[in-house]
CSV table of C-alpha atoms in Angstrom, one decimal:
chain,number,residue,atom,x,y,z
L,16,MET,CA,115.6,90.3,207.8
L,17,GLY,CA,115.8,93.0,210.6
L,18,SER,CA,114.8,93.3,213.9
L,19,PRO,CA,111.1,94.7,215.1
L,20,CYS,CA,111.3,98.3,216.8
L,21,LEU,CA,108.7,98.1,219.6
L,22,GLY,CA,107.2,101.5,219.9
L,23,PRO,CA,109.5,104.0,221.7
L,24,VAL,CA,113.4,104.1,221.9
L,25,PRO,CA,114.2,101.0,223.8
L,26,LEU,CA,116.3,101.7,227.4
L,27,LEU,CA,118.9,99.3,226.2
L,28,ALA,CA,119.4,98.0,222.7
L,29,LEU,CA,122.1,95.1,221.9
L,30,PRO,CA,122.7,94.4,218.3
L,31,LEU,CA,124.5,91.2,219.0
L,32,THR,CA,125.8,91.0,215.5
L,33,GLY,CA,129.3,91.9,216.2
L,34,ASP,CA,132.1,93.1,218.8
L,35,LEU,CA,130.3,94.0,221.9
L,36,SER,CA,133.4,95.3,223.9
L,37,ALA,CA,132.8,98.9,223.4
L,38,HIS,CA,129.2,98.8,224.6
L,39,PRO,CA,129.1,100.5,228.0
L,40,SER,CA,126.6,98.1,229.5
L,41,VAL,CA,128.2,94.7,228.3
L,42,THR,CA,130.8,92.3,229.8
L,43,LEU,CA,131.4,89.3,227.8
L,44,HIS,CA,133.9,86.4,229.2
L,45,GLY,CA,134.6,83.0,227.2
L,46,PRO,CA,134.5,81.7,223.9
L,47,HIS,CA,131.9,82.6,221.3
L,48,ARG,CA,131.3,83.5,217.8
L,49,PHE,CA,128.7,85.3,215.4
L,50,VAL,CA,127.1,83.3,212.8
L,51,MET,CA,124.8,83.7,210.0
L,52,ILE,CA,121.7,82.2,209.8
L,53,ASP,CA,118.8,82.9,207.1
L,54,GLY,CA,120.5,86.4,206.3
L,55,ARG,CA,121.1,87.4,209.7
L,56,LYS,CA,123.7,87.4,212.2
L,57,GLY,CA,123.7,86.4,215.9
L,58,TYR,CA,125.7,85.8,218.9
L,59,HIS,CA,126.4,82.1,219.8
L,60,PRO,CA,128.1,81.3,223.1
L,61,CYS,CA,130.4,78.3,222.6
L,62,SER,CA,131.1,77.3,226.1
L,63,LEU,CA,128.4,76.5,229.0
L,64,LYS,CA,131.0,78.9,230.9
L,65,THR,CA,130.8,81.5,228.3
L,66,GLU,CA,129.4,84.9,230.1
L,67,LEU,CA,127.5,87.7,228.6
L,68,HIS,CA,126.6,89.9,231.5
L,69,VAL,CA,124.3,93.3,230.9
L,70,ALA,CA,124.2,95.8,233.4
L,71,THR,CA,120.5,97.1,233.8
L,72,ASP,CA,117.6,97.4,236.3
L,73,VAL,CA,114.7,97.1,233.8
L,74,HIS,CA,113.4,93.7,235.3
L,75,LEU,CA,113.2,95.2,238.5
L,76,GLY,CA,110.6,97.6,237.5
L,77,ASN,CA,106.9,97.4,238.2
L,78,VAL,CA,106.1,97.0,234.1
L,79,GLY,CA,108.3,96.6,231.2
L,80,SER,CA,109.1,94.7,228.2
L,81,MET,CA,111.8,92.7,226.9
L,82,ALA,CA,112.8,91.4,223.1
L,83,LEU,CA,115.2,89.0,222.1
L,84,SER,CA,115.6,87.4,218.3
L,85,VAL,CA,116.4,83.9,218.7
L,86,SER,CA,117.5,80.9,216.3
L,87,PRO,CA,118.0,77.4,217.3
L,88,LEU,CA,121.1,75.6,215.8
L,89,GLU,CA,119.0,72.6,215.7
L,90,THR,CA,115.5,71.7,216.0
L,91,LEU,CA,114.3,71.7,219.6
L,92,GLY,CA,111.3,69.5,221.0
L,93,THR,CA,111.2,67.1,223.6
L,94,ALA,CA,114.3,65.4,224.5
L,95,VAL,CA,114.6,61.7,226.2
L,96,GLY,CA,117.3,59.9,227.4
L,97,MET,CA,119.7,62.5,228.5
L,98,TRP,CA,121.0,61.0,231.6
L,99,GLY,CA,124.6,61.3,230.2
L,100,PHE,CA,124.2,64.7,229.9
L,101,GLU,CA,122.6,65.9,233.0
L,102,SER,CA,125.3,63.8,234.9
L,103,THR,CA,127.6,66.6,233.8
L,104,ASP,CA,125.1,69.2,233.7
L,105,PRO,CA,122.1,68.8,235.8
L,106,ASN,CA,120.3,71.7,234.1
L,107,ALA,CA,120.6,70.2,230.8
L,108,ARG,CA,117.1,70.3,229.5
L,109,GLU,CA,116.6,73.8,230.6
L,110,TYR,CA,118.0,76.3,227.6
L,111,GLY,CA,118.3,79.7,229.3
L,112,LEU,CA,117.7,82.8,227.6
L,113,VAL,CA,117.6,85.7,229.8
L,114,ALA,CA,118.3,85.4,233.8
L,115,ASP,CA,119.4,87.3,236.6
L,116,ALA,CA,122.0,84.6,237.6
L,117,PHE,CA,124.6,82.4,235.6
L,118,PRO,CA,124.5,80.3,234.4
L,119,THR,CA,121.0,81.0,232.8
L,120,ASN,CA,119.9,77.4,232.6
L,121,ASP,CA,120.0,77.0,236.4
L,122,THR,CA,116.6,77.9,237.4
L,123,ALA,CA,117.1,77.2,240.9
L,124,ALA,CA,119.7,79.9,241.4
L,125,SER,CA,117.6,82.6,239.8
L,126,ILE,CA,114.8,85.0,240.6
L,127,PHE,CA,114.2,86.5,237.0
L,128,GLY,CA,114.4,83.7,234.7
L,129,TRP,CA,113.2,83.4,230.9
L,130,TYR,CA,114.0,79.7,229.3
L,131,TRP,CA,113.2,77.2,226.9
L,132,ARG,CA,113.0,73.8,228.3
L,133,SER,CA,112.4,70.3,226.8
L,134,VAL,CA,110.9,68.4,229.8
L,135,TRP,CA,108.0,66.5,229.0
L,136,HIS,CA,106.9,68.8,226.1
L,137,PRO,CA,108.8,71.7,224.6
L,138,GLN,CA,107.9,74.8,227.1
L,139,MET,CA,109.1,78.4,227.4
L,140,ILE,CA,108.8,79.9,231.2
L,141,ALA,CA,109.2,83.5,232.4
L,142,LYS,CA,109.3,83.8,236.4
L,143,PHE,CA,109.9,86.3,239.1
L,144,LYS,CA,110.6,84.0,241.9
L,145,ALA,CA,113.3,82.4,243.5
L,146,GLY,CA,113.7,78.7,242.6
L,147,ALA,CA,111.9,76.7,240.0
L,148,ALA,CA,108.6,78.2,238.9
L,149,ALA,CA,106.5,75.3,237.9
L,150,GLY,CA,105.7,71.5,239.0
L,151,GLY,CA,105.4,70.9,242.6
L,152,HIS,CA,106.4,74.4,243.5
L,153,ALA,CA,103.0,75.7,242.1
L,154,ASP,CA,101.0,73.4,243.9
L,155,PHE,CA,100.9,75.5,247.4
L,156,GLY,CA,100.6,78.7,246.1
L,157,VAL,CA,100.0,81.3,243.1
L,158,THR,CA,103.4,81.4,241.3
L,159,PRO,CA,104.6,84.5,239.5
L,160,TYR,CA,105.1,83.0,236.3
L,161,VAL,CA,104.0,82.6,232.6
L,162,PRO,CA,104.2,79.5,230.7
L,163,VAL,CA,103.9,78.8,227.1
L,164,GLU,CA,102.7,75.0,227.0
L,165,HIS,CA,104.3,74.1,223.6
L,166,LEU,CA,106.6,75.4,221.6
L,167,PRO,CA,109.0,73.4,219.3
L,168,LEU,CA,111.5,75.4,217.6
L,169,ARG,CA,112.8,74.8,214.1
L,170,GLU,CA,116.5,74.9,213.1
L,171,GLY,CA,117.5,77.8,210.9
L,172,HIS,CA,114.7,80.0,211.5
L,173,TRP,CA,114.4,83.1,213.3
L,174,TYR,CA,111.9,83.9,216.3
L,175,GLU,CA,111.2,87.1,217.7
L,176,PHE,CA,110.5,86.5,221.5
L,177,VAL,CA,108.7,89.4,223.7
L,178,LEU,CA,107.7,89.2,227.3
L,179,THR,CA,106.1,92.0,229.1
L,180,TRP,CA,104.9,92.4,232.5
L,181,ASN,CA,103.0,94.5,234.9
L,182,LYS,CA,103.5,93.3,238.5
L,183,ALA,CA,101.2,95.6,240.4
L,184,GLU,CA,98.4,94.3,238.0
L,185,SER,CA,99.7,90.5,237.9
L,186,ARG,CA,99.9,90.7,234.5
L,187,LEU,CA,102.5,88.7,232.4
L,188,ARG,CA,102.7,87.9,228.7
L,189,ILE,CA,104.7,86.0,226.2
L,190,TYR,CA,104.7,86.5,222.3
L,191,VAL,CA,106.4,84.7,219.6
L,192,ASN,CA,106.5,86.4,216.1
L,193,GLY,CA,103.7,88.5,217.4
L,194,VAL,CA,101.4,85.7,218.5
L,195,LEU,CA,100.2,85.8,222.0
L,196,CYS,CA,101.2,82.3,223.2
L,197,GLY,CA,101.5,82.8,227.2
L,198,THR,CA,99.3,84.6,229.6
L,199,THR,CA,99.0,85.1,233.4
L,200,SER,CA,96.3,87.1,234.8
L,201,TYR,CA,95.9,85.7,238.4
L,202,PRO,CA,96.8,87.6,241.4
L,203,PHE,CA,100.4,86.9,242.4
L,204,ARG,CA,103.4,88.6,244.3
L,205,ALA,CA,106.4,89.0,242.1
L,206,GLU,CA,109.9,88.7,244.2
L,207,THR,CA,112.4,91.4,243.5
L,208,PRO,CA,115.1,90.2,241.0
L,209,ARG,CA,118.9,90.7,241.3
L,210,PRO,CA,120.3,93.6,238.8
L,211,GLY,CA,121.9,92.9,235.6
L,212,LEU,CA,121.0,90.1,233.3
L,213,TYR,CA,123.0,87.2,231.9
L,214,LEU,CA,122.2,86.2,228.3
L,215,GLY,CA,122.4,83.0,226.2
L,216,ASN,CA,122.9,79.5,226.0
L,217,THR,CA,124.8,77.2,223.5
L,218,ALA,CA,122.1,75.6,221.6
L,219,MET,CA,120.8,78.9,219.8
L,220,ALA,CA,122.2,82.1,218.3
L,221,PHE,CA,120.8,85.6,219.4
L,222,ALA,CA,120.3,89.0,218.0
L,223,ASP,CA,118.4,92.4,219.2
L,224,PHE,CA,118.3,92.3,222.2
L,225,ARG,CA,116.0,95.4,223.5
L,226,LEU,CA,114.5,96.4,227.0
L,227,TYR,CA,112.0,98.9,227.4
L,228,ASP,CA,110.2,100.4,230.7
L,229,VAL,CA,106.5,99.9,229.1
L,230,GLU,CA,104.2,97.3,229.0
L,231,PHE,CA,103.4,96.7,225.4
L,232,SER,CA,99.9,95.4,224.4
L,233,GLU,CA,99.3,92.5,222.1
L,234,LYS,CA,98.3,95.1,219.4
L,235,ASP,CA,101.6,96.7,220.0
L,236,VAL,CA,103.6,93.7,219.7
L,237,SER,CA,101.6,91.9,216.6
L,238,THR,CA,101.8,95.2,214.8
L,239,LYS,CA,105.7,95.8,215.2
L,240,VAL,CA,107.0,92.1,214.9
L,241,ALA,CA,104.5,91.4,211.7
L,242,ALA,CA,107.0,92.5,209.1
L,243,THR,CA,109.7,90.3,210.5
L,244,ILE,CA,108.0,87.0,211.1
L,245,ASP,CA,109.0,83.7,209.4
L,246,PRO,CA,106.3,82.3,207.2
L,247,VAL,CA,107.7,78.9,207.4
L,248,VAL,CA,107.1,78.5,211.2
L,249,GLN,CA,103.8,81.0,211.3
L,250,ASP,CA,101.3,78.5,210.5
L,251,GLU,CA,102.7,76.1,213.2
L,252,LEU,CA,102.5,79.3,215.9
L,253,LEU,CA,99.1,80.0,214.8
L,254,SER,CA,97.9,76.3,215.0
L,255,LEU,CA,99.2,75.9,218.4
L,256,HIS,CA,98.5,79.3,219.9
L,257,ALA,CA,95.7,81.1,218.0
L,258,ILE,CA,92.0,80.3,217.7
L,259,ARG,CA,91.3,79.6,214.0
L,260,PRO,CA,87.9,78.4,213.3
L,261,ARG,CA,87.4,74.9,211.5
L,262,PRO,CA,84.0,73.6,210.1
L,263,ALA,CA,81.9,71.9,212.5
L,264,VAL,CA,82.0,68.4,212.6
L,265,ASP,CA,79.3,66.3,212.0
L,266,LEU,CA,78.7,63.8,214.8
L,267,SER,CA,75.5,62.2,214.0
L,268,GLN,CA,75.4,58.6,213.7
L,269,ASP,CA,75.3,58.1,209.9
L,270,ALA,CA,78.1,60.5,209.4
L,271,PRO,CA,81.5,59.2,208.3
L,272,CYS,CA,84.0,59.7,211.1
L,273,VAL,CA,86.9,58.9,208.6
L,274,LYS,CA,87.0,60.4,205.1
L,275,ASP,CA,86.7,58.1,202.4
L,276,THR,CA,85.5,54.8,204.4
L,277,ASP,CA,82.1,53.5,205.5
L,278,LEU,CA,83.1,54.0,209.2
L,279,SER,CA,80.6,56.1,210.9
L,280,TRP,CA,80.1,57.6,214.7
L,281,LYS,CA,78.9,55.4,217.1
L,282,LEU,CA,77.5,57.0,220.7
L,283,ALA,CA,79.9,55.4,223.2
L,284,TYR,CA,78.7,57.3,226.2
L,285,ASP,CA,76.2,59.8,226.7
L,286,ASN,CA,75.3,61.7,230.5
L,287,SER,CA,73.3,64.5,231.1
L,288,LEU,CA,75.0,65.1,234.7
L,289,CYS,CA,71.6,66.4,236.0
L,290,GLU,CA,70.1,63.8,237.7
L,291,GLU,CA,71.0,62.2,241.3
L,292,GLY,CA,73.2,59.3,240.7
L,293,SER,CA,74.5,60.0,237.4
L,294,PHE,CA,77.8,60.1,238.7
L,295,ALA,CA,77.5,56.4,240.0
L,296,GLY,CA,80.9,54.7,239.5
L,297,TRP,CA,82.9,57.9,238.7
L,298,ILE,CA,86.0,58.0,240.9
L,299,ARG,CA,86.9,61.6,242.3
L,300,GLN,CA,90.5,62.4,242.8
L,301,GLY,CA,91.2,65.4,244.9
L,302,CYS,CA,89.2,67.5,247.4
L,303,MET,CA,89.2,64.4,249.5
L,304,GLU,CA,91.4,65.4,252.6
L,305,PRO,CA,90.2,67.5,255.8
L,306,GLY,CA,90.1,71.1,255.2
L,307,PHE,CA,89.7,70.8,251.5
L,308,GLU,CA,86.3,69.2,250.9
L,309,LEU,CA,84.2,70.2,248.0
L,310,ARG,CA,82.4,73.3,248.9
L,311,GLU,CA,79.3,72.1,246.4
L,312,PHE,CA,78.8,69.0,244.6
L,313,LEU,CA,75.3,69.5,243.5
L,314,HIS,CA,72.9,67.9,240.4
L,315,THR,CA,70.5,70.7,239.3
L,316,PRO,CA,68.7,70.8,236.1
L,317,GLU,CA,71.1,72.9,234.3
L,318,GLY,CA,74.1,70.3,235.0
L,319,LEU,CA,76.5,69.4,237.6
L,320,LEU,CA,77.8,72.1,240.0
L,321,LEU,CA,81.0,72.1,241.4
L,322,GLU,CA,83.0,74.2,243.9
L,323,THR,CA,86.4,73.6,245.1
L,324,PRO,CA,88.0,75.3,248.3
L,325,GLU,CA,89.2,78.6,248.2
L,326,GLY,CA,92.8,77.9,249.2
L,327,ILE,CA,95.5,76.7,246.4
L,328,HIS,CA,97.1,73.5,247.4
L,329,VAL,CA,97.6,70.6,245.4
L,330,GLU,CA,94.2,69.0,247.4
L,331,SER,CA,92.4,72.1,246.3
L,332,ARG,CA,91.9,70.3,242.7
L,333,VAL,CA,89.4,68.0,241.8
L,334,TYR,CA,89.3,65.2,239.0
L,335,PHE,CA,86.7,62.7,238.2
L,336,TRP,CA,87.3,59.5,236.3
L,337,SER,CA,84.8,57.6,234.5
L,338,PRO,CA,83.8,54.2,234.9
L,339,GLN,CA,84.3,52.9,231.6
L,340,VAL,CA,87.5,52.7,229.2
L,341,PHE,CA,87.3,53.9,225.8
L,342,GLU,CA,89.5,52.7,223.1
L,343,GLY,CA,90.3,54.1,219.5
L,344,ASP,CA,89.5,57.4,217.9
L,345,LEU,CA,87.0,59.6,220.3
L,346,ALA,CA,85.5,62.5,219.7
L,347,VAL,CA,84.5,64.1,223.1
L,348,GLN,CA,81.7,66.9,223.6
L,349,PHE,CA,80.4,68.8,226.6
L,350,ASP,CA,79.0,71.9,227.7
L,351,PHE,CA,80.5,74.3,230.2
L,352,ARG,CA,79.4,77.5,231.9
L,353,ALA,CA,81.6,79.7,234.2
L,354,GLU,CA,79.8,80.5,237.2
L,355,ARG,CA,82.6,83.1,238.4
L,356,ASP,CA,84.8,85.5,237.2
L,357,ASP,CA,87.6,83.9,238.9
L,358,GLY,CA,85.9,80.2,238.9
L,359,LEU,CA,85.6,77.6,236.4
L,360,GLY,CA,82.2,76.6,235.7
L,361,ARG,CA,79.1,74.3,235.7
L,362,VAL,CA,79.3,71.0,233.3
L,363,ALA,CA,76.7,69.4,231.7
L,364,GLY,CA,77.0,66.8,228.6
L,365,GLY,CA,78.3,63.8,227.5
L,366,GLN,CA,81.3,62.0,225.6
L,367,ARG,CA,81.2,60.0,222.2
């Protein structure tokens, strides 16, 4: 299976399939090998101290795209009980792909970083900021990063990762096997990365690293990558990250909720949210500190209208907890309407 060619000739292309000593842009130190996986050869660093450096400044540019073929050496998902590993490597849950600092999994040291991680659930993140991208660091400002919220990786399969950016238009995208898996489109200010890139981690094999000074569209990526995708993992990617219409569920009280049983749906809760007092007993979380109060909390004939503060802060978010506790299998249905292009919306409806 060959690598995709994304449109124009890349500014820099590394096959990563054999001896790299002659490549003018590459410096490689430390133990490494080239492994054959599913008919493709890839580079595998064998030590945490193995350093592959690529002389480039394409990630400093206003627009660009980065493509990388990756195959995990074991199936990677959420990892627990890693205290022993973290005692010797505090960044053991971070798997660096590409970064402007070494080691690639030290997210606190890099400005540009692209990495997979096993914290909470399997994620992929790319960032243009100093320090960690997510978590509490995102509570007090708009962070220049793009997350893929759930991305397990299967042993023995190749994945085609593509990162695109347009810093002036605050646009970041991540594609996996041609599927758009992560998007960021809110206004942000990207920090300037360091020149040069480091590549790789010990849990994965890498092939066909390519850099472009153009921002590829979703159509560009999906068209070029389609011929190289792995059908074994593609259905999982589409289930996680693509809209796949399914038959409508019959929630009427005489309809079965479990196939081939006599169990049927029973209405557990219903609330229009339109009348004063319909939120009695609900508990509010957030938007309660001075300076971060709700700008609007209004019951209307169309539903509950909420408006949070303009500023970005951990207290500018609001959640409501119902007074009832629901156990067992649930189906939840509600109506939602966006009121502003840069906002959320008006909610009306109920739960079952």
